[in-house]
Tab-separated table of N, CA and C in Angstrom:
chain	number	residue	atom	x	y	z
A	5	MET	N	-22.647	-8.995	23.550
A	5	MET	CA	-23.605	-8.400	22.983
A	5	MET	C	-23.757	-7.214	21.936
A	6	ILE	N	-24.000	-7.091	20.563
A	6	ILE	CA	-23.705	-5.778	19.801
A	6	ILE	C	-24.877	-4.506	20.027
A	7	GLN	N	-24.865	-3.714	20.312
A	7	GLN	CA	-25.743	-2.670	20.354
A	7	GLN	C	-25.311	-1.686	19.387
A	8	LEU	N	-26.488	-0.991	18.549
A	8	LEU	CA	-26.168	0.012	17.738
A	8	LEU	C	-26.320	1.443	17.944
A	9	VAL	N	-26.045	2.752	17.872
A	9	VAL	CA	-26.493	3.628	18.285
A	9	VAL	C	-26.460	4.591	17.496
A	10	ARG	N	-27.039	5.530	17.130
A	10	ARG	CA	-27.389	6.212	16.348
A	10	ARG	C	-26.748	7.812	16.475
A	11	LEU	N	-25.636	7.945	15.909
A	11	LEU	CA	-24.951	9.227	16.351
A	11	LEU	C	-25.263	10.563	15.349
A	12	GLU	N	-25.251	11.549	16.242
A	12	GLU	CA	-25.570	13.051	15.581
A	12	GLU	C	-24.328	13.716	15.090
A	13	ARG	N	-23.655	14.779	16.051
A	13	ARG	CA	-22.406	15.190	15.700
A	13	ARG	C	-21.357	15.157	16.404
A	14	GLU	N	-21.364	14.158	17.726
A	14	GLU	CA	-20.668	14.346	18.302
A	14	GLU	C	-20.028	12.754	18.268
A	15	PRO	N	-18.438	12.640	18.155
A	15	PRO	CA	-18.211	11.107	18.211
A	15	PRO	C	-18.606	10.605	19.666
A	16	PRO	N	-18.695	9.531	19.819
A	16	PRO	CA	-18.936	8.532	21.102
A	16	PRO	C	-17.551	8.354	21.300
A	17	GLU	N	-17.895	8.238	23.094
A	17	GLU	CA	-16.613	8.043	24.035
A	17	GLU	C	-15.734	6.748	23.242
A	18	GLY	N	-14.520	6.741	23.273
A	18	GLY	CA	-13.866	5.555	22.729
A	18	GLY	C	-13.523	5.845	20.997
A	19	PHE	N	-14.144	6.793	20.549
A	19	PHE	CA	-13.940	7.331	19.110
A	19	PHE	C	-12.395	7.135	18.993
A	20	ASP	N	-11.895	8.022	19.436
A	20	ASP	CA	-10.323	8.315	19.699
A	20	ASP	C	-9.502	6.891	19.310
A	21	ALA	N	-9.541	6.087	20.440
A	21	ALA	CA	-8.867	4.902	20.250
A	21	ALA	C	-9.196	4.054	18.890
A	22	LEU	N	-10.752	3.902	18.230
A	22	LEU	CA	-11.082	3.386	17.537
A	22	LEU	C	-10.500	4.045	16.114
A	23	VAL	N	-10.089	5.751	15.766
A	23	VAL	CA	-9.412	6.049	14.877
A	23	VAL	C	-7.807	5.631	14.887
A	24	ALA	N	-7.104	5.735	16.010
A	24	ALA	CA	-6.116	5.060	16.192
A	24	ALA	C	-5.762	3.445	15.735
A	25	ASP	N	-6.921	2.609	15.827
A	25	ASP	CA	-6.885	1.585	15.563
A	25	ASP	C	-7.032	1.458	14.065
A	26	ALA	N	-7.621	2.219	13.099
A	26	ALA	CA	-7.898	2.129	11.935
A	26	ALA	C	-6.618	2.351	11.170
A	27	GLU	N	-5.899	3.737	11.663
A	27	GLU	CA	-4.514	4.135	11.265
A	27	GLU	C	-3.543	3.066	11.397
A	28	ALA	N	-3.548	2.515	12.654
A	28	ALA	CA	-2.616	1.487	12.696
A	28	ALA	C	-3.000	0.472	11.575
A	29	GLU	N	-3.843	0.447	10.852
A	29	GLU	CA	-3.976	-0.535	9.480
A	29	GLU	C	-3.816	0.185	8.327
A	30	GLY	N	-3.760	1.389	8.647
A	30	GLY	CA	-3.067	2.422	7.164
A	30	GLY	C	-4.624	2.636	6.654
A	31	HIS	N	-5.523	2.740	7.574
A	31	HIS	CA	-6.737	3.330	7.201
A	31	HIS	C	-7.042	4.862	7.774
A	32	ARG	N	-7.321	5.917	6.729
A	32	ARG	CA	-7.355	7.187	7.205
A	32	ARG	C	-8.809	7.851	7.501
A	33	HIS	N	-9.874	6.920	6.968
A	33	HIS	CA	-11.142	7.349	6.511
A	33	HIS	C	-11.908	7.901	8.065
A	34	LEU	N	-11.568	7.264	9.276
A	34	LEU	CA	-12.080	7.720	10.395
A	34	LEU	C	-11.783	9.236	10.939
A	35	THR	N	-10.451	9.474	10.466
A	35	THR	CA	-10.164	10.742	10.553
A	35	THR	C	-10.939	11.652	9.970
A	36	ARG	N	-11.050	11.473	8.843
A	36	ARG	CA	-11.623	12.168	7.814
A	36	ARG	C	-13.361	12.425	8.347
A	37	LEU	N	-13.701	11.115	9.088
A	37	LEU	CA	-14.932	11.163	9.569
A	37	LEU	C	-14.911	12.134	10.833
A	38	LYS	N	-14.256	12.226	11.702
A	38	LYS	CA	-14.348	13.107	12.539
A	38	LYS	C	-14.330	14.513	12.009
A	39	VAL	N	-13.645	14.760	11.031
A	39	VAL	CA	-13.733	16.256	10.564
A	39	VAL	C	-15.076	16.551	9.916
A	40	GLU	N	-15.583	15.464	9.403
A	40	GLU	CA	-17.272	15.906	8.632
A	40	GLU	C	-18.177	15.778	9.746
A	41	LEU	N	-17.866	15.004	11.010
A	41	LEU	CA	-18.698	15.616	12.210
A	41	LEU	C	-18.932	16.603	12.408
A	42	SER	N	-17.464	17.467	12.620
A	42	SER	CA	-17.474	18.461	13.218
A	42	SER	C	-17.995	19.784	12.046
A	43	GLU	N	-17.978	19.333	10.843
A	43	GLU	CA	-18.312	20.438	9.671
A	43	GLU	C	-19.877	20.207	9.385
A	44	ALA	N	-20.526	19.121	9.889
A	44	ALA	CA	-22.024	18.969	9.603
A	44	ALA	C	-21.916	18.833	8.215
A	45	ALA	N	-21.380	17.396	7.721
A	45	ALA	CA	-21.151	17.066	6.303
A	45	ALA	C	-22.832	16.382	6.168
A	46	PRO	N	-23.181	15.872	5.160
A	46	PRO	CA	-24.876	15.738	4.769
A	46	PRO	C	-24.963	14.220	4.866
A	47	PHE	N	-24.775	13.867	6.149
A	47	PHE	CA	-25.050	12.529	6.498
A	47	PHE	C	-26.867	12.000	6.615
A	48	THR	N	-26.909	10.924	5.758
A	48	THR	CA	-28.356	10.677	6.150
A	48	THR	C	-28.349	9.485	7.576
A	49	ALA	N	-27.262	8.890	7.751
A	49	ALA	CA	-27.448	8.366	9.295
A	49	ALA	C	-26.121	8.046	9.423
A	50	ILE	N	-25.566	7.746	10.967
A	50	ILE	CA	-24.311	7.757	11.189
A	50	ILE	C	-24.533	6.316	12.304
A	51	LEU	N	-24.059	5.478	12.490
A	51	LEU	CA	-24.148	4.456	13.420
A	51	LEU	C	-22.805	4.258	14.142
A	52	ALA	N	-22.659	3.967	15.486
A	52	ALA	CA	-21.434	3.586	16.228
A	52	ALA	C	-22.229	1.971	16.831
A	53	ALA	N	-21.423	0.904	16.508
A	53	ALA	CA	-21.483	-0.089	16.947
A	53	ALA	C	-20.521	-0.458	18.275
A	54	PHE	N	-21.115	-1.244	19.120
A	54	PHE	CA	-20.554	-1.438	20.892
A	54	PHE	C	-20.773	-2.417	21.204
A	55	HIS	N	-19.725	-3.113	21.440
A	55	HIS	CA	-20.147	-4.970	22.023
A	55	HIS	C	-19.397	-4.660	23.355
A	56	ASP	N	-20.415	-5.041	23.960
A	56	ASP	CA	-19.964	-5.208	25.622
A	56	ASP	C	-19.670	-3.800	25.886
A	57	GLY	N	-20.602	-2.996	25.497
A	57	GLY	CA	-20.048	-1.733	25.997
A	57	GLY	C	-18.960	-0.889	25.430
A	58	ASP	N	-17.965	-1.749	24.925
A	58	ASP	CA	-16.817	-1.038	24.130
A	58	ASP	C	-17.176	-0.819	22.667
A	59	LEU	N	-16.993	0.893	22.087
A	59	LEU	CA	-16.785	1.046	20.917
A	59	LEU	C	-15.778	0.587	20.048
A	60	VAL	N	-16.561	-0.504	19.112
A	60	VAL	CA	-15.836	-1.298	18.302
A	60	VAL	C	-15.860	-1.062	16.829
A	61	GLY	N	-17.206	-0.466	16.277
A	61	GLY	CA	-17.261	0.068	15.106
A	61	GLY	C	-18.016	1.271	14.774
A	62	VAL	N	-17.954	1.460	13.668
A	62	VAL	CA	-18.632	3.145	12.960
A	62	VAL	C	-18.970	2.940	11.515
A	63	SER	N	-19.968	3.301	10.955
A	63	SER	CA	-20.195	3.404	9.366
A	63	SER	C	-21.257	4.434	9.425
A	64	ALA	N	-21.005	5.134	8.355
A	64	ALA	CA	-22.209	6.547	7.896
A	64	ALA	C	-22.835	6.055	6.338
A	65	LEU	N	-23.795	6.756	6.495
A	65	LEU	CA	-24.682	6.640	5.084
A	65	LEU	C	-25.092	8.146	4.496
A	66	THR	N	-24.504	8.262	3.297
A	66	THR	CA	-24.902	9.660	2.508
A	66	THR	C	-25.183	9.677	1.502
A	67	PRO	N	-25.850	10.616	0.786
A	67	PRO	CA	-26.318	10.612	-0.465
A	67	PRO	C	-24.879	10.315	-1.233
A	68	GLU	N	-24.816	9.530	-2.179
A	68	GLU	CA	-24.079	9.147	-3.192
A	68	GLU	C	-23.305	10.629	-4.266
A	69	PRO	N	-22.224	11.102	-3.651
A	69	PRO	CA	-21.812	12.177	-4.694
A	69	PRO	C	-21.825	11.980	-5.947
A	70	ALA	N	-21.631	10.681	-6.886
A	70	ALA	CA	-21.973	11.070	-8.085
A	70	ALA	C	-22.900	10.737	-8.655
A	71	ASP	N	-24.065	10.178	-7.607
A	71	ASP	CA	-25.280	10.063	-8.280
A	71	ASP	C	-26.026	10.224	-6.932
A	72	PRO	N	-26.590	11.431	-6.931
A	72	PRO	CA	-27.569	11.717	-5.293
A	72	PRO	C	-28.845	11.063	-5.312
A	73	ALA	N	-29.174	10.433	-6.325
A	73	ALA	CA	-30.353	9.346	-6.331
A	73	ALA	C	-30.337	7.794	-5.343
A	74	ARG	N	-28.834	8.134	-5.506
A	74	ARG	CA	-28.281	6.609	-4.605
A	74	ARG	C	-27.931	7.094	-3.360
A	75	GLN	N	-27.765	6.032	-2.317
A	75	GLN	CA	-27.117	6.368	-0.942
A	75	GLN	C	-25.966	5.537	-0.945
A	76	ARG	N	-24.685	6.321	-0.092
A	76	ARG	CA	-23.413	5.437	-0.301
A	76	ARG	C	-23.178	5.054	1.535
A	77	MET	N	-23.005	3.706	1.533
A	77	MET	CA	-22.199	3.594	2.913
A	77	MET	C	-21.042	3.778	2.770
A	78	ARG	N	-20.388	4.248	4.122
A	78	ARG	CA	-19.275	5.014	4.030
A	78	ARG	C	-18.404	4.890	5.040
A	79	ARG	N	-16.975	5.667	5.537
A	79	ARG	CA	-16.509	5.336	6.746
A	79	ARG	C	-16.666	4.108	7.433
A	80	PHE	N	-16.805	2.925	6.814
A	80	PHE	CA	-16.972	1.786	7.635
A	80	PHE	C	-15.903	1.188	8.164
A	81	TYR	N	-15.874	0.975	9.399
A	81	TYR	CA	-14.731	0.414	10.017
A	81	TYR	C	-15.320	-0.281	11.227
A	82	VAL	N	-14.618	-1.856	11.194
A	82	VAL	CA	-14.997	-2.359	12.550
A	82	VAL	C	-13.437	-2.958	13.112
A	83	ALA	N	-13.251	-2.684	14.378
A	83	ALA	CA	-11.703	-2.905	15.014
A	83	ALA	C	-11.219	-4.423	15.097
A	84	PRO	N	-10.089	-4.577	14.894
A	84	PRO	CA	-9.761	-5.768	14.543
A	84	PRO	C	-10.317	-7.128	15.703
A	85	ARG	N	-10.245	-6.423	17.236
A	85	ARG	CA	-10.680	-7.478	17.963
A	85	ARG	C	-12.465	-7.745	17.833
A	86	ALA	N	-12.820	-6.752	17.253
A	86	ALA	CA	-14.351	-7.412	17.388
A	86	ALA	C	-14.771	-7.862	15.856
A	87	ARG	N	-13.744	-8.162	15.005
A	87	ARG	CA	-14.352	-8.976	13.621
A	87	ARG	C	-14.665	-10.043	14.076
A	88	ARG	N	-15.587	-10.814	13.071
A	88	ARG	CA	-16.122	-12.508	13.314
A	88	ARG	C	-17.185	-12.393	14.458
A	89	LEU	N	-17.402	-11.021	14.898
A	89	LEU	CA	-18.568	-11.213	16.119
A	89	LEU	C	-19.944	-10.750	15.784
A	90	GLY	N	-19.926	-10.458	14.150
A	90	GLY	CA	-21.281	-10.009	13.706
A	90	GLY	C	-21.381	-8.639	13.682
A	91	VAL	N	-20.465	-7.752	13.836
A	91	VAL	CA	-20.487	-6.377	14.205
A	91	VAL	C	-20.584	-5.845	12.809
A	92	ALA	N	-19.753	-6.099	12.238
A	92	ALA	CA	-19.726	-5.727	10.581
A	92	ALA	C	-21.387	-5.950	9.830
A	93	ARG	N	-21.843	-6.809	10.137
A	93	ARG	CA	-22.864	-7.519	9.448
A	93	ARG	C	-24.230	-6.816	10.219
A	94	ALA	N	-23.878	-6.533	11.316
A	94	ALA	CA	-25.167	-5.537	12.333
A	94	ALA	C	-25.254	-4.530	11.578
A	95	LEU	N	-23.812	-3.453	11.742
A	95	LEU	CA	-23.602	-2.172	11.394
A	95	LEU	C	-24.376	-2.200	9.695
A	96	ALA	N	-23.860	-2.823	8.441
A	96	ALA	CA	-24.321	-2.809	7.036
A	96	ALA	C	-25.645	-3.221	7.089
A	97	ASN	N	-26.496	-4.338	7.883
A	97	ASN	CA	-27.986	-4.322	7.549
A	97	ASN	C	-28.617	-2.874	8.364
A	98	ALA	N	-28.193	-2.608	9.236
A	98	ALA	CA	-28.858	-1.236	9.595
A	98	ALA	C	-29.022	-0.300	8.873
A	99	LEU	N	-27.675	-0.067	8.444
A	99	LEU	CA	-27.455	1.292	7.346
A	99	LEU	C	-28.505	0.708	5.914
A	100	LEU	N	-28.420	-0.438	5.666
A	100	LEU	CA	-29.299	-0.839	4.455
A	100	LEU	C	-30.460	-0.639	4.750
A	101	GLN	N	-31.245	-1.054	5.521
A	101	GLN	CA	-32.546	-0.788	6.061
A	101	GLN	C	-32.988	1.100	5.836
A	102	GLU	N	-32.101	1.505	6.397
A	102	GLU	CA	-31.896	3.203	6.472
A	102	GLU	C	-32.111	3.577	5.033
A	103	ALA	N	-30.954	2.990	4.328
A	103	ALA	CA	-30.935	3.536	2.960
A	103	ALA	C	-31.996	3.230	1.878
A	104	LEU	N	-32.877	2.093	2.022
A	104	LEU	CA	-33.762	1.468	1.338
A	104	LEU	C	-35.336	2.376	1.614
A	105	GLN	N	-35.109	3.373	2.558
A	105	GLN	CA	-36.134	4.116	2.629
A	105	GLN	C	-35.909	5.296	2.162
A	106	HIS	N	-34.940	5.474	1.289
A	106	HIS	CA	-34.534	6.633	0.214
A	106	HIS	C	-34.691	6.306	-1.133
A	107	THR	N	-33.830	5.187	-1.476
A	107	THR	CA	-33.263	4.612	-2.572
A	107	THR	C	-33.634	3.076	-2.588
A	108	ARG	N	-33.307	2.579	-3.913
A	108	ARG	CA	-33.409	0.980	-3.793
A	108	ARG	C	-31.946	0.395	-4.425
A	109	HIS	N	-30.885	1.594	-4.608
A	109	HIS	CA	-29.546	1.762	-4.903
A	109	HIS	C	-28.427	2.035	-3.668
A	110	VAL	N	-27.657	1.171	-3.356
A	110	VAL	CA	-26.768	1.741	-2.237
A	110	VAL	C	-25.510	1.094	-2.698
A	111	THR	N	-24.717	2.277	-2.541
A	111	THR	CA	-23.390	1.892	-3.153
A	111	THR	C	-22.298	1.850	-2.311
A	112	VAL	N	-21.111	0.692	-1.839
A	112	VAL	CA	-19.883	1.017	-1.408
A	112	VAL	C	-18.468	0.982	-2.321
A	113	HIS	N	-17.677	1.386	-1.320
A	113	HIS	CA	-16.315	1.358	-2.253
A	113	HIS	C	-15.674	0.575	-1.468
A	114	ALA	N	-15.314	-0.698	-1.909
A	114	ALA	CA	-14.537	-1.468	-0.734
A	114	ALA	C	-12.960	-1.598	-1.111
A	115	GLY	N	-12.144	-1.139	-0.126
A	115	GLY	CA	-10.834	-0.341	0.028
A	115	GLY	C	-9.956	-1.473	-0.807
A	116	ASP	N	-10.282	-2.814	-0.039
A	116	ASP	CA	-9.427	-4.208	-0.241
A	116	ASP	C	-9.813	-5.170	-0.594
A	117	PRO	N	-9.339	-6.360	-0.911
A	117	PRO	CA	-10.041	-7.494	-1.357
A	117	PRO	C	-10.759	-8.301	-0.008
A	118	GLN	N	-10.468	-8.005	1.068
A	118	GLN	CA	-11.247	-8.746	2.093
A	118	GLN	C	-12.516	-7.864	2.403
A	119	ALA	N	-12.599	-6.685	2.089
A	119	ALA	CA	-13.592	-5.708	1.909
A	119	ALA	C	-14.820	-6.252	0.743
A	120	ALA	N	-14.189	-6.393	-0.062
A	120	ALA	CA	-14.887	-6.656	-1.287
A	120	ALA	C	-15.467	-7.747	-1.008
A	121	TRP	N	-14.941	-9.322	-0.239
A	121	TRP	CA	-15.383	-10.329	0.070
A	121	TRP	C	-16.764	-10.003	0.901
A	122	PHE	N	-16.697	-9.256	1.853
A	122	PHE	CA	-17.625	-9.071	2.607
A	122	PHE	C	-18.452	-8.386	2.269
A	123	TRP	N	-18.624	-7.327	1.121
A	123	TRP	CA	-19.988	-6.561	0.510
A	123	TRP	C	-20.608	-7.961	-0.494
A	124	GLU	N	-19.715	-8.758	-0.804
A	124	GLU	CA	-20.327	-9.406	-2.030
A	124	GLU	C	-21.141	-10.766	-1.199
A	125	ALA	N	-20.794	-11.070	0.132
A	125	ALA	CA	-21.354	-12.002	0.960
A	125	ALA	C	-22.602	-11.496	1.479
A	126	MET	N	-22.529	-10.014	1.585
A	126	MET	CA	-23.968	-9.002	1.809
A	126	MET	C	-24.703	-9.045	0.824
A	127	GLY	N	-24.488	-9.231	-0.427
A	127	GLY	CA	-25.389	-9.066	-1.297
A	127	GLY	C	-24.991	-7.916	-2.184
A	128	TYR	N	-24.160	-7.221	-2.287
A	128	TYR	CA	-23.608	-6.162	-3.138
A	128	TYR	C	-22.909	-6.904	-4.530
A	129	ALA	N	-23.050	-6.313	-5.665
A	129	ALA	CA	-22.231	-6.623	-6.801
A	129	ALA	C	-21.332	-5.892	-7.259
A	130	PRO	N	-20.524	-6.656	-7.673
A	130	PRO	CA	-18.982	-5.758	-7.928
A	130	PRO	C	-19.718	-4.976	-9.399
A	131	VAL	N	-18.895	-4.023	-9.707
A	131	VAL	CA	-18.965	-3.109	-10.845
A	131	VAL	C	-17.934	-2.365	-11.238
A	132	GLU	N	-18.110	-2.185	-12.623
A	132	GLU	CA	-16.612	-1.400	-13.054
A	132	GLU	C	-16.782	-0.004	-13.263
A	133	ALA	N	-15.906	0.610	-13.899
A	133	ALA	CA	-16.281	2.117	-14.447
A	133	ALA	C	-17.172	3.099	-14.060
A	134	GLN	N	-17.203	2.485	-12.306
A	134	GLN	CA	-18.301	3.605	-11.391
A	134	GLN	C	-17.077	4.136	-10.224
A	135	PRO	N	-17.603	5.393	-10.048
A	135	PRO	CA	-16.915	5.753	-8.785
A	135	PRO	C	-16.854	4.821	-7.311
A	136	TRP	N	-17.949	3.640	-7.163
A	136	TRP	CA	-18.167	2.776	-6.315
A	136	TRP	C	-17.813	1.554	-7.154
A	137	SER	N	-17.171	0.401	-5.802
A	137	SER	CA	-16.978	-0.756	-6.603
A	137	SER	C	-18.188	-1.575	-6.467
A	138	HIS	N	-19.206	-1.413	-5.641
A	138	HIS	CA	-20.203	-2.616	-5.539
A	138	HIS	C	-21.364	-1.845	-5.248
A	139	VAL	N	-22.444	-2.597	-5.702
A	139	VAL	CA	-24.044	-1.764	-5.419
A	139	VAL	C	-24.744	-2.885	-5.110
A	140	TYR	N	-25.683	-2.372	-4.194
A	140	TYR	CA	-27.003	-3.246	-3.901
A	140	TYR	C	-28.039	-3.022	-4.032
A	141	ALA	N	-28.517	-3.636	-5.171
A	141	ALA	CA	-29.922	-3.176	-6.032
A	141	ALA	C	-31.143	-3.957	-5.474
A	142	GLY	N	-31.582	-3.624	-4.538
A	142	GLY	CA	-32.789	-4.181	-3.898
A	142	GLY	C	-34.052	-4.334	-4.577
């Protein structure tokens, strides 16, 4: 069962292991998230995903730095052991609902082709010549 938990400023139990998973895949964005949590960065929302009690994913929502009228989904990560279980979709849908309370335009930056495929399957359109790779225009 997938459970989403809203975070404040403390990383949840198991966060260091999730950071290690991300770094093993060459992703450093969760290390940045840990620093941002301690520095009180301007998050609209931060969600942690648990599967059967195990922390398996995390994502955050912030104002889009290049256009604060938009919201940006960022620091999105799901551990390999939890992929294809609906965790990413649950995180993305929950943060999208949060974002749509503030704007009709939500951006993401897909870091690789697999991420781009995921965001396009979620209804985000690819864009060029922007500081983001995809946008949801609800």
